[in-house]
Amino acid sequence: MLMVDRLRRIVELLRTHGSLSVAFLAGETGVTEQTIRRDLDRLAAQGQVIRSHGGATPPPSEPGDDCFTARLSQAADAKRRIAMAAVALVRPGEHIMLDAGTTTLAIARLLAGHDRIKVITNSVPVATEMAQRPASDIVLIGGELRVSTLSTVGPMARESFGRLHVQKLFLAASGIDAERGFTNSNLAEAEIKQAMIAAAEEVYAVADGSKLGRVLLYSFAAIEQVKALITTANAPHEALEAIRMRNVDVILV
Amino acid sequence: MLMVDRLRRIVELLRTHGSLSVAFLAGETGVTEQTIRRDLDRLAAQGQVIRSHGGATPPPSEPGDDCFTARLSQAADAKRRIAMAAVALVRPGEHIMLDAGTTTLAIARLLAGHDRIKVITNSVPVATEMAQRPASDIVLIGGELRVSTLSTVGPMARESFGRLHVQKLFLAASGIDAERGFTNSNLAEAEIKQAMIAAAEEVYAVADGSKLGRVLLYSFAAIEQVKALITTANAPHEALEAIRMRNVDVILV
DNA sequence: CTTTATTTTCGTTTTCTTTCAAATTAGTGA
DNA sequence: TCACTAATTTGAAAGAAAACGAAAATAAAG
């Protein structure tokens, strides 16, 4: 096991367990306590962990600085423009699905104004955002809650999506590539996205330009499965062309 | 247990209990009174607690603590005491259900510290609260989202509960009466509560004293269906007696 | 004045730091 | 490609520091 892997592992273990002793981490990683101490010193210098006598604790997660809200503020304007283009596609009275993600959250924010639209989602932030407006009609899909994205996954969620049928799905993806299709770094989420795609008549992918040409671990759909991709103009030109060649509309905002 | 964990625990216990003796803290944390004294000295030096002869008290609340917020936190204090009694019933490794409500939200807040507990809920606030802590294992029940309570209801939620099985359910109710049982003013929620009760081995009702003797529109359970009622001492005495007569434990906090 | 709590002191245990050597890895130049 | 050197990582051991518990002396509370 490489040292970087071990460091990552330590951070991960601390995040899930709350706080751990040097001895435990040594046993868990198969190295000496000495080495763990050195690792913790290093991680503490980077602010990744808080060192304490006998062990370490994860860094305090201030409200509004976790990974989710951090991503939220990033490129807020681009996301809003994408969201506006997405909302323009929605007709009154339609049933739509919203994937979990910051771009889809921006869609929810705009959509909250529209009446008579039923929104189905597995994202807790999307649901709470929609609930702000009284006239909304929301179905929240149940399942195991993924803490990092605040969305539900697992068999229960997959099955729930399997029974539903909607006109439009707005799909988020961390990686979009003409060849490899849509990819994601988490298996459970990839499975849910597949279930959502199966439940929708038309699928619209929403993602800022940085996601184009990126390929991640789990692939969950071919590029042809979506009707259109809504993205920003900073996407790599050749990636966009390759997608257009496969009969997917590209909407640039 | 690391020292930092113990220090955190002490602060937490003081915050919830109000003020505690050195002996109690020693018993609670499994160390000598001597060590507790040293801990308290340390915490007092940081201003985290106020030292006093024989024990310590939590730090004074923030300035700008007017009469209104005092009353507010008083109600919060009642809920927290109920929540503490509820959490004391939970054993490590158990699966529990949390109903939607402010008292159950207080339970979630306390429960978030416990490891290895799986929480099933239909309440979005409860789920997000639990998700704050890394080590939590949460199942969010899906369904139509009721905007006013941010909880899911409807056939989908009912069915989901129908497939689950947990050791303990902490049930909230707007009205509790020995004769009329548990009542609620919303039909959809009443139905969900019935489904939850059916899915749990043991049901514990949690409600502040003002709910006792009240009867609302929809009744969803008889008083005998719960194992115990956790409530505050300000509940009407005759209402409590009537409930006790029906073999329901009453836990006053 | 009695009881209880605190401080002080001391020894034991645990954890940390420092230092050194072996092992691994990366880089260099023939 | 093949040694050779330098840097990094890791483990081991010894001394320093911290945490903890126990007991005696002191202070506080009723």
Coordinates of N, CA, C and O in Angstrom, one line a residue, chain A residues 16-181:
Chain A
T16 N -15.3 8.8 9.0 CA -16.5 8.0 9.3 C -16.6 7.6 10.7 O -17.7 7.4 11.2
H17 N -15.4 7.5 11.4 CA -15.5 7.0 12.8 C -15.5 8.2 13.8 O -15.8 8.0 15.0
G18 N -15.2 9.4 13.4 CA -15.3 10.5 14.3 C -13.9 10.8 14.9 O -13.4 11.9 14.7
S19 N -13.4 9.9 15.6 CA -12.1 10.1 16.2 C -11.4 8.8 16.5 O -12.1 7.9 17.0
L20 N -10.2 8.6 16.3 CA -9.5 7.3 16.4 C -8.2 7.4 17.1 O -7.5 8.4 17.0
S21 N -7.8 6.3 17.7 CA -6.5 6.3 18.4 C -5.4 5.9 17.4 O -5.6 5.3 16.4
V22 N -4.2 6.3 17.8 CA -3.0 5.9 17.0 C -2.9 4.4 16.8 O -2.7 3.9 15.7
A23 N -3.1 3.7 18.0 CA -3.0 2.2 18.0 C -4.0 1.6 17.0 O -3.7 0.7 16.2
F24 N -5.2 2.1 17.0 CA -6.3 1.6 16.1 C -5.9 1.8 14.6 O -5.9 0.9 13.8
L25 N -5.4 3.0 14.3 CA -5.0 3.3 12.9 C -3.8 2.4 12.5 O -3.8 2.0 11.3
A26 N -2.9 2.2 13.4 CA -1.8 1.3 13.1 C -2.3 -0.1 12.8 O -1.8 -0.7 11.8
G27 N -3.1 -0.6 13.6 CA -3.7 -2.0 13.3 C -4.4 -2.0 12.0 O -4.3 -3.0 11.3
E28 N -5.2 -1.0 11.8 CA -6.0 -0.9 10.6 C -5.2 -0.8 9.3 O -5.6 -1.4 8.3
T29 N -4.1 -0.1 9.3 CA -3.3 0.1 8.1 C -2.1 -0.8 8.0 O -1.4 -0.9 7.0
G30 N -1.8 -1.5 9.1 CA -0.7 -2.5 9.1 C 0.7 -1.9 9.1 O 1.7 -2.4 8.6
V31 N 0.8 -0.7 9.7 CA 2.1 -0.1 9.9 C 2.3 0.2 11.4 O 1.4 0.0 12.2
T32 N 3.5 0.7 11.7 CA 3.8 0.9 13.1 C 3.1 2.2 13.6 O 2.7 3.0 12.8
E33 N 2.9 2.2 14.9 CA 2.3 3.5 15.5 C 3.2 4.7 15.2 O 2.7 5.8 15.0
Q34 N 4.5 4.4 15.1 CA 5.4 5.5 14.8 C 5.1 6.1 13.4 O 5.0 7.4 13.3
T35 N 4.8 5.3 12.5 CA 4.5 5.8 11.1 C 3.2 6.5 11.1 O 3.0 7.6 10.5
I36 N 2.2 6.0 11.9 CA 0.9 6.7 12.0 C 1.1 8.1 12.6 O 0.5 9.0 12.1
R37 N 2.0 8.2 13.6 CA 2.2 9.5 14.2 C 2.8 10.5 13.1 O 2.3 11.6 13.0
R38 N 3.7 10.0 12.4 CA 4.3 10.8 11.3 C 3.2 11.2 10.3 O 3.1 12.4 9.9
D39 N 2.4 10.2 9.9 CA 1.3 10.5 9.0 C 0.4 11.6 9.6 O 0.0 12.6 8.9
L40 N 0.0 11.4 10.8 CA -0.9 12.4 11.4 C -0.3 13.8 11.5 O -1.0 14.8 11.3
D41 N 1.0 13.8 11.8 CA 1.7 15.1 11.8 C 1.6 15.8 10.5 O 1.2 17.0 10.3
R42 N 1.8 15.0 9.4 CA 1.7 15.5 8.1 C 0.3 16.0 7.8 O 0.1 17.1 7.3
L43 N -0.7 15.2 8.1 CA -2.0 15.6 7.8 C -2.5 16.8 8.6 O -3.2 17.6 8.1
A44 N -2.0 16.8 9.8 CA -2.3 18.0 10.7 C -1.7 19.2 10.1 O -2.4 20.3 10.2
A45 N -0.5 19.1 9.6 CA 0.1 20.3 9.0 C -0.7 20.9 7.8 O -0.7 22.1 7.6
Q46 N -1.3 19.9 7.1 CA -2.2 20.3 6.0 C -3.6 20.7 6.4 O -4.4 21.1 5.6
G47 N -3.9 20.5 7.7 CA -5.2 20.8 8.2 C -6.2 19.8 7.9 O -7.4 20.0 8.0
Q48 N -5.8 18.6 7.5 CA -6.7 17.6 7.2 C -7.3 16.8 8.4 O -8.3 16.2 8.3
V49 N -6.5 16.8 9.5 CA -7.0 16.2 10.7 C -6.6 17.1 11.9 O -5.7 18.0 11.7
I50 N -7.2 16.9 13.0 CA -6.8 17.6 14.2 C -6.1 16.6 15.1 O -6.6 15.5 15.4
R51 N -4.8 16.9 15.4 CA -4.1 16.0 16.3 C -4.5 16.1 17.7 O -4.8 17.2 18.2
S52 N -4.5 15.0 18.4 CA -4.7 15.1 19.9 C -3.9 14.0 20.5 O -3.5 13.0 19.9
H53 N -3.7 14.1 21.8 CA -2.9 13.1 22.5 C -3.6 11.7 22.3 O -4.7 11.5 22.7
G54 N -2.8 10.8 21.8 CA -3.3 9.4 21.6 C -4.0 9.1 20.3 O -4.4 8.0 20.1
G55 N -4.3 10.2 19.5 CA -5.0 9.9 18.3 C -5.2 11.2 17.5 O -4.4 12.1 17.6
A56 N -6.3 11.2 16.8 CA -6.7 12.4 16.0 C -8.2 12.4 15.8 O -8.9 11.4 15.9
T57 N -8.7 13.6 15.5 CA -10.1 13.8 15.1 C -10.2 14.5 13.8 O -9.3 15.1 13.4
P58 N -11.3 14.3 13.1 CA -11.5 14.9 11.8 C -11.6 16.4 12.0 O -12.0 16.9 13.1
P59 N -11.3 17.2 11.0 CA -11.4 18.7 11.1 C -12.9 19.1 11.4 O -13.8 18.4 10.9
P60 N -13.1 20.1 12.1 CA -14.5 20.6 12.3 C -15.1 21.0 11.0 O -14.6 21.8 10.3
S61 N -16.3 20.4 10.8 CA -17.0 20.7 9.5 C -17.9 21.9 9.8 O -19.0 21.6 10.3
E62 N -17.5 23.1 9.6 CA -18.3 24.2 9.9 C -19.5 24.1 8.9 O -19.4 23.7 7.8
P63 N -20.7 24.6 9.4 CA -21.8 24.6 8.5 C -21.5 25.6 7.4 O -21.1 26.7 7.6
G64 N -21.8 25.1 6.2 CA -21.6 26.0 5.0 C -20.1 25.8 4.5 O -19.7 26.7 3.8
D65 N -19.4 24.8 4.9 CA -18.1 24.6 4.2 C -17.9 23.2 3.9 O -16.8 22.8 3.5
D66 N -18.9 22.4 4.0 CA -18.8 21.0 3.6 C -18.7 21.0 2.1 O -19.0 21.9 1.4
C67 N -18.4 19.8 1.6 CA -18.1 19.6 0.2 C -19.3 20.1 -0.7 O -19.1 20.6 -1.7
F68 N -20.5 19.8 -0.2 CA -21.7 20.1 -1.0 C -21.9 21.6 -1.2 O -22.0 22.1 -2.3
T69 N -21.9 22.3 -0.1 CA -22.1 23.8 -0.2 C -20.9 24.5 -0.9 O -21.1 25.6 -1.5
A70 N -19.7 23.9 -0.8 CA -18.6 24.5 -1.4 C -18.8 24.4 -2.9 O -18.6 25.4 -3.6
R71 N -19.2 23.2 -3.4 CA -19.4 23.1 -4.8 C -20.5 24.0 -5.3 O -20.5 24.5 -6.4
L72 N -21.4 24.3 -4.4 CA -22.6 25.1 -4.7 C -22.2 26.5 -5.2 O -22.7 26.9 -6.2
S73 N -21.3 27.1 -4.5 CA -21.0 28.5 -4.8 C -20.1 28.6 -6.1 O -20.1 29.6 -6.8
Q74 N -19.5 27.5 -6.3 CA -18.5 27.5 -7.5 C -19.3 27.5 -8.8 O -20.2 26.7 -9.0
A75 N -19.0 28.5 -9.6 CA -19.6 28.6 -10.9 C -21.1 28.7 -10.8 O -21.9 28.1 -11.5
A76 N -21.6 29.5 -9.8 CA -23.0 29.7 -9.6 C -23.7 30.3 -10.8 O -24.8 29.9 -11.1
D77 N -23.0 31.2 -11.4 CA -23.7 31.9 -12.6 C -23.9 30.9 -13.7 O -24.9 30.9 -14.3
A78 N -22.8 30.1 -14.0 CA -23.0 29.1 -15.1 C -24.1 28.2 -14.8 O -24.9 27.9 -15.7
K79 N -24.2 27.7 -13.5 CA -25.3 26.8 -13.2 C -26.6 27.4 -13.4 O -27.6 26.8 -13.8
R80 N -26.7 28.7 -13.0 CA -28.0 29.4 -13.2 C -28.4 29.5 -14.6 O -29.6 29.3 -15.0
R81 N -27.5 29.8 -15.5 CA -27.8 29.9 -16.9 C -28.2 28.5 -17.5 O -29.2 28.4 -18.2
I82 N -27.5 27.5 -17.0 CA -28.0 26.1 -17.5 C -29.4 25.9 -16.9 O -30.2 25.4 -17.7
A83 N -29.6 26.2 -15.7 CA -30.9 26.0 -15.1 C -32.0 26.7 -15.8 O -33.1 26.2 -16.1
M84 N -31.7 27.9 -16.3 CA -32.8 28.7 -17.0 C -33.1 28.0 -18.3 O -34.3 27.9 -18.7
A85 N -32.1 27.5 -19.0 CA -32.3 26.8 -20.3 C -33.1 25.5 -20.0 O -34.0 25.2 -20.8
A86 N -32.9 24.9 -18.9 CA -33.6 23.7 -18.6 C -35.0 23.9 -18.3 O -35.9 23.3 -18.8
V87 N -35.3 25.0 -17.5 CA -36.6 25.3 -17.0 C -37.5 25.7 -18.3 O -38.7 25.4 -18.3
A88 N -36.8 26.3 -19.3 CA -37.5 26.7 -20.4 C -38.1 25.5 -21.2 O -39.1 25.7 -22.0
L89 N -37.6 24.4 -21.0 CA -38.1 23.2 -21.6 C -39.3 22.6 -21.0 O -40.0 21.7 -21.5
V90 N -39.6 23.0 -19.8 CA -40.6 22.3 -19.0 C -42.0 23.0 -19.3 O -42.1 24.2 -19.3
R91 N -43.0 22.1 -19.6 CA -44.3 22.7 -19.9 C -45.2 22.5 -18.6 O -45.0 21.6 -17.8
P92 N -46.2 23.4 -18.5 CA -47.1 23.3 -17.3 C -47.7 22.0 -17.3 O -48.1 21.4 -18.3
G93 N -47.9 21.5 -16.1 CA -48.6 20.2 -15.9 C -47.7 19.0 -16.1 O -48.2 17.9 -15.8
E94 N -46.5 19.2 -16.4 CA -45.6 18.0 -16.6 C -45.1 17.4 -15.3 O -45.1 18.1 -14.3
H95 N -44.7 16.2 -15.4 CA -44.0 15.5 -14.3 C -42.6 15.4 -14.7 O -42.3 14.9 -15.7
I96 N -41.7 15.9 -13.8 CA -40.3 15.8 -14.2 C -39.5 15.2 -13.0 O -39.9 15.3 -11.9
M97 N -38.4 14.7 -13.4 CA -37.4 14.1 -12.4 C -36.2 15.0 -12.3 O -35.7 15.5 -13.3
L98 N -35.8 15.2 -11.1 CA -34.5 16.0 -10.9 C -33.5 15.1 -10.2 O -33.7 14.6 -9.1
D99 N -32.4 14.9 -10.8 CA -31.3 14.2 -10.3 C -30.7 15.0 -9.1 O -31.0 16.1 -8.9
A100 N -29.8 14.3 -8.4 CA -29.1 15.0 -7.3 C -27.9 15.7 -7.9 O -27.2 15.2 -8.7
G101 N -27.6 16.9 -7.4 CA -26.5 17.7 -7.9 C -26.7 19.2 -7.8 O -27.8 19.6 -7.5
T102 N -25.7 19.9 -7.9 CA -25.8 21.4 -7.6 C -26.5 22.0 -8.8 O -27.2 23.0 -8.6
T103 N -26.3 21.5 -10.0 CA -26.9 22.1 -11.2 C -28.4 21.9 -11.1 O -29.3 22.8 -11.4
T104 N -28.8 20.6 -10.8 CA -30.2 20.3 -10.6 C -30.9 21.1 -9.5 O -32.0 21.4 -9.5
L105 N -30.1 21.4 -8.5 CA -30.6 22.2 -7.4 C -30.9 23.6 -7.9 O -31.9 24.2 -7.5
A106 N -30.1 24.1 -8.8 CA -30.4 25.4 -9.4 C -31.6 25.4 -10.2 O -32.4 26.3 -10.2
I107 N -31.9 24.3 -10.8 CA -33.1 24.1 -11.6 C -34.3 24.1 -10.6 O -35.3 24.8 -10.9
A108 N -34.2 23.4 -9.5 CA -35.3 23.4 -8.5 C -35.6 24.8 -8.1 O -36.7 25.2 -7.9
R109 N -34.6 25.6 -7.9 CA -34.7 26.9 -7.4 C -35.6 27.7 -8.3 O -36.5 28.5 -7.9
L110 N -35.3 27.6 -9.6 CA -36.1 28.3 -10.6 C -37.5 27.7 -10.8 O -38.4 28.4 -11.0
L111 N -37.5 26.4 -10.7 CA -38.8 25.7 -11.0 C -39.8 26.0 -9.9 O -41.0 25.9 -10.1
A112 N -39.3 26.4 -8.7 CA -40.2 26.5 -7.6 C -41.3 27.6 -7.9 O -42.3 27.6 -7.3
G113 N -41.0 28.5 -8.9 CA -41.9 29.5 -9.2 C -43.1 28.9 -10.1 O -44.2 29.4 -10.0
H114 N -42.8 27.9 -10.8 CA -43.8 27.4 -11.7 C -44.9 26.6 -11.0 O -44.6 25.7 -10.2
D115 N -46.1 26.8 -11.4 CA -47.2 26.0 -10.8 C -47.4 24.7 -11.5 O -46.9 24.5 -12.6
R116 N -48.2 23.9 -10.9 CA -48.7 22.7 -11.5 C -47.6 21.8 -12.1 O -47.8 21.2 -13.1
I117 N -46.5 21.8 -11.5 CA -45.4 20.9 -11.9 C -45.1 19.9 -10.8 O -44.9 20.3 -9.7
K118 N -45.1 18.6 -11.1 CA -44.8 17.6 -10.1 C -43.3 17.3 -10.3 O -42.9 16.9 -11.4
V119 N -42.6 17.3 -9.2 CA -41.2 17.0 -9.2 C -40.9 15.8 -8.4 O -41.3 15.6 -7.3
I120 N -40.2 14.9 -9.1 CA -39.7 13.6 -8.4 C -38.2 13.7 -8.3 O -37.5 14.0 -9.2
T121 N -37.7 13.5 -7.1 CA -36.3 13.6 -6.9 C -35.8 12.7 -5.8 O -36.6 12.3 -4.9
N122 N -34.5 12.3 -5.8 CA -33.9 11.6 -4.7 C -32.9 12.5 -3.9 O -32.1 12.0 -3.1
S123 N -33.0 13.8 -4.1 CA -32.1 14.7 -3.5 C -32.8 15.5 -2.4 O -33.8 16.1 -2.7
V124 N -32.3 15.4 -1.2 CA -32.9 16.1 -0.1 C -32.8 17.6 -0.3 O -33.8 18.3 -0.1
P125 N -31.7 18.2 -0.8 CA -31.6 19.6 -1.0 C -32.7 20.1 -2.0 O -33.3 21.1 -1.9
V126 N -32.8 19.3 -3.1 CA -33.8 19.7 -4.1 C -35.2 19.7 -3.5 O -36.0 20.6 -3.7
A127 N -35.5 18.7 -2.7 CA -36.8 18.6 -2.1 C -37.1 19.7 -1.2 O -38.1 20.4 -1.2
T128 N -36.1 20.1 -0.3 CA -36.3 21.2 0.6 C -36.4 22.5 -0.2 O -37.2 23.4 0.2
E129 N -35.7 22.6 -1.2 CA -35.7 23.9 -2.0 C -37.1 24.0 -2.6 O -37.7 25.1 -2.5
M130 N -37.6 22.9 -3.2 CA -38.9 23.0 -3.8 C -40.0 23.2 -2.8 O -41.0 23.9 -3.0
A131 N -39.8 22.7 -1.6 CA -40.8 22.9 -0.5 C -40.9 24.3 0.0 O -41.9 24.7 0.7
Q132 N -40.0 25.1 -0.4 CA -40.1 26.6 0.0 C -41.3 27.2 -0.5 O -42.0 28.0 0.1
R133 N -41.6 26.8 -1.8 CA -42.8 27.4 -2.4 C -44.0 26.5 -2.1 O -43.9 25.3 -2.3
P134 N -45.1 27.2 -1.8 CA -46.2 26.4 -1.3 C -46.8 25.5 -2.4 O -47.3 24.4 -2.2
A135 N -46.8 26.1 -3.7 CA -47.6 25.5 -4.7 C -46.9 24.2 -5.3 O -47.4 23.7 -6.3
S136 N -45.9 23.8 -4.8 CA -45.2 22.7 -5.4 C -45.7 21.3 -5.0 O -46.2 21.2 -3.9
D137 N -45.5 20.4 -5.8 CA -45.9 19.0 -5.6 C -44.7 18.1 -5.8 O -44.1 18.0 -6.9
I138 N -44.3 17.6 -4.7 CA -42.9 16.9 -4.7 C -43.1 15.5 -4.2 O -43.8 15.2 -3.2
V139 N -42.4 14.6 -4.9 CA -42.2 13.3 -4.4 C -40.7 13.0 -4.1 O -39.9 13.2 -5.0
L140 N -40.5 12.7 -2.9 CA -39.1 12.4 -2.5 C -38.9 10.9 -2.5 O -39.7 10.2 -1.9
I141 N -37.9 10.4 -3.3 CA -37.6 9.0 -3.3 C -36.9 8.6 -2.1 O -35.9 9.2 -1.7
G142 N -37.3 7.5 -1.5 CA -36.6 7.0 -0.3 C -35.5 6.1 -0.6 O -35.3 5.6 -1.7
G143 N -34.7 5.8 0.4 CA -33.6 4.9 0.3 C -32.5 5.2 1.4 O -32.8 6.0 2.3
E144 N -31.4 4.6 1.2 CA -30.3 4.9 2.1 C -29.7 6.3 1.8 O -29.5 6.6 0.6
L145 N -29.5 7.1 2.8 CA -29.1 8.4 2.6 C -27.5 8.5 2.4 O -26.8 8.1 3.4
R146 N -27.1 9.0 1.3 CA -25.7 9.2 1.1 C -25.3 10.5 1.7 O -25.9 11.6 1.3
V147 N -24.5 10.5 2.7 CA -24.2 11.7 3.5 C -23.5 12.8 2.6 O -23.8 14.0 2.8
S148 N -22.6 12.4 1.8 CA -21.8 13.4 1.0 C -22.7 14.2 0.0 O -22.4 15.3 -0.2
T149 N -23.7 13.5 -0.6 CA -24.5 14.2 -1.6 C -25.9 14.5 -1.1 O -26.6 15.2 -1.8
L150 N -26.2 14.0 0.1 CA -27.6 14.2 0.6 C -28.6 13.7 -0.3 O -29.7 14.3 -0.5
S151 N -28.3 12.6 -1.0 CA -29.3 12.0 -1.8 C -29.5 10.5 -1.5 O -28.6 9.9 -0.8
T152 N -30.6 9.9 -1.8 CA -30.9 8.6 -1.5 C -30.5 7.6 -2.6 O -30.6 7.9 -3.7
V153 N -30.0 6.5 -2.2 CA -29.5 5.5 -3.1 C -29.9 4.1 -2.6 O -30.7 4.0 -1.6
G154 N -29.5 3.1 -3.3 CA -29.7 1.7 -2.8 C -30.9 1.1 -3.4 O -31.6 1.7 -4.2
P155 N -31.2 -0.2 -3.1 CA -32.3 -0.9 -3.7 C -33.6 -0.3 -3.6 O -34.4 -0.3 -4.5
M156 N -33.9 0.3 -2.4 CA -35.2 0.9 -2.2 C -35.4 2.0 -3.1 O -36.5 2.2 -3.7
A157 N -34.4 2.9 -3.3 CA -34.6 4.0 -4.2 C -34.7 3.5 -5.7 O -35.6 4.0 -6.4
R158 N -33.9 2.5 -6.0 CA -33.9 2.0 -7.4 C -35.3 1.5 -7.7 O -35.9 1.7 -8.8
E159 N -35.9 0.8 -6.8 CA -37.2 0.2 -7.0 C -38.3 1.2 -7.1 O -39.2 1.1 -7.9
S160 N -38.1 2.3 -6.3 CA -39.1 3.3 -6.3 C -39.1 4.0 -7.7 O -40.2 4.3 -8.3
F161 N -38.0 4.3 -8.2 CA -37.9 4.9 -9.5 C -38.5 3.9 -10.6 O -39.1 4.4 -11.6
G162 N -38.3 2.6 -10.4 CA -38.8 1.6 -11.3 C -40.3 1.7 -11.5 O -40.8 1.3 -12.5
R163 N -41.0 2.2 -10.5 CA -42.4 2.2 -10.6 C -43.0 3.5 -11.2 O -44.2 3.7 -11.3
L164 N -42.1 4.5 -11.4 CA -42.5 5.8 -11.8 C -42.3 6.0 -13.3 O -41.5 5.3 -13.9
H165 N -43.0 7.0 -13.8 CA -42.9 7.3 -15.2 C -43.1 8.8 -15.3 O -44.1 9.4 -14.9
V166 N -42.1 9.5 -15.9 CA -42.2 10.9 -16.1 C -41.8 11.3 -17.5 O -41.3 10.6 -18.3
Q167 N -42.2 12.6 -17.8 CA -41.9 13.1 -19.2 C -40.4 13.4 -19.3 O -39.8 13.0 -20.3
K168 N -39.9 14.1 -18.4 CA -38.6 14.6 -18.5 C -37.7 14.4 -17.3 O -38.2 14.5 -16.2
L169 N -36.5 14.1 -17.6 CA -35.5 13.9 -16.5 C -34.3 14.9 -16.8 O -33.8 14.9 -17.9
F170 N -34.0 15.6 -15.7 CA -32.7 16.4 -15.8 C -31.7 15.7 -15.1 O -31.7 15.5 -13.8
L171 N -30.7 15.3 -15.8 CA -29.7 14.3 -15.3 C -28.4 15.1 -15.1 O -27.9 15.8 -16.0
A172 N -27.7 14.8 -14.0 CA -26.4 15.4 -13.7 C -25.4 14.3 -13.9 O -25.7 13.1 -13.7
A173 N -24.2 14.6 -14.3 CA -23.1 13.6 -14.4 C -21.8 14.3 -14.1 O -21.5 15.5 -14.5
S174 N -20.9 13.6 -13.5 CA -19.5 14.1 -13.2 C -18.6 14.0 -14.4 O -17.7 14.8 -14.6
G175 N -18.9 13.0 -15.3 CA -18.1 12.9 -16.5 C -19.0 12.6 -17.7 O -19.9 11.8 -17.6
I176 N -18.7 13.3 -18.8 CA -19.5 13.1 -20.0 C -18.5 13.1 -21.2 O -17.7 14.0 -21.4
D177 N -18.6 12.0 -21.9 CA -17.7 11.8 -23.0 C -18.4 11.1 -24.1 O -19.2 10.2 -23.9
A178 N -18.2 11.5 -25.3 CA -18.9 10.9 -26.5 C -18.7 9.4 -26.6 O -19.7 8.7 -26.8
E179 N -17.5 9.0 -26.4 CA -17.2 7.5 -26.5 C -17.7 6.8 -25.3 O -18.5 5.8 -25.4
R180 N -17.3 7.2 -24.1 CA -17.6 6.4 -22.9 C -18.9 6.8 -22.3 O -19.3 6.2 -21.3
G181 N -19.6 7.7 -22.8 CA -20.9 8.1 -22.3 C -20.9 8.8 -21.0 O -19.9 9.5 -20.7

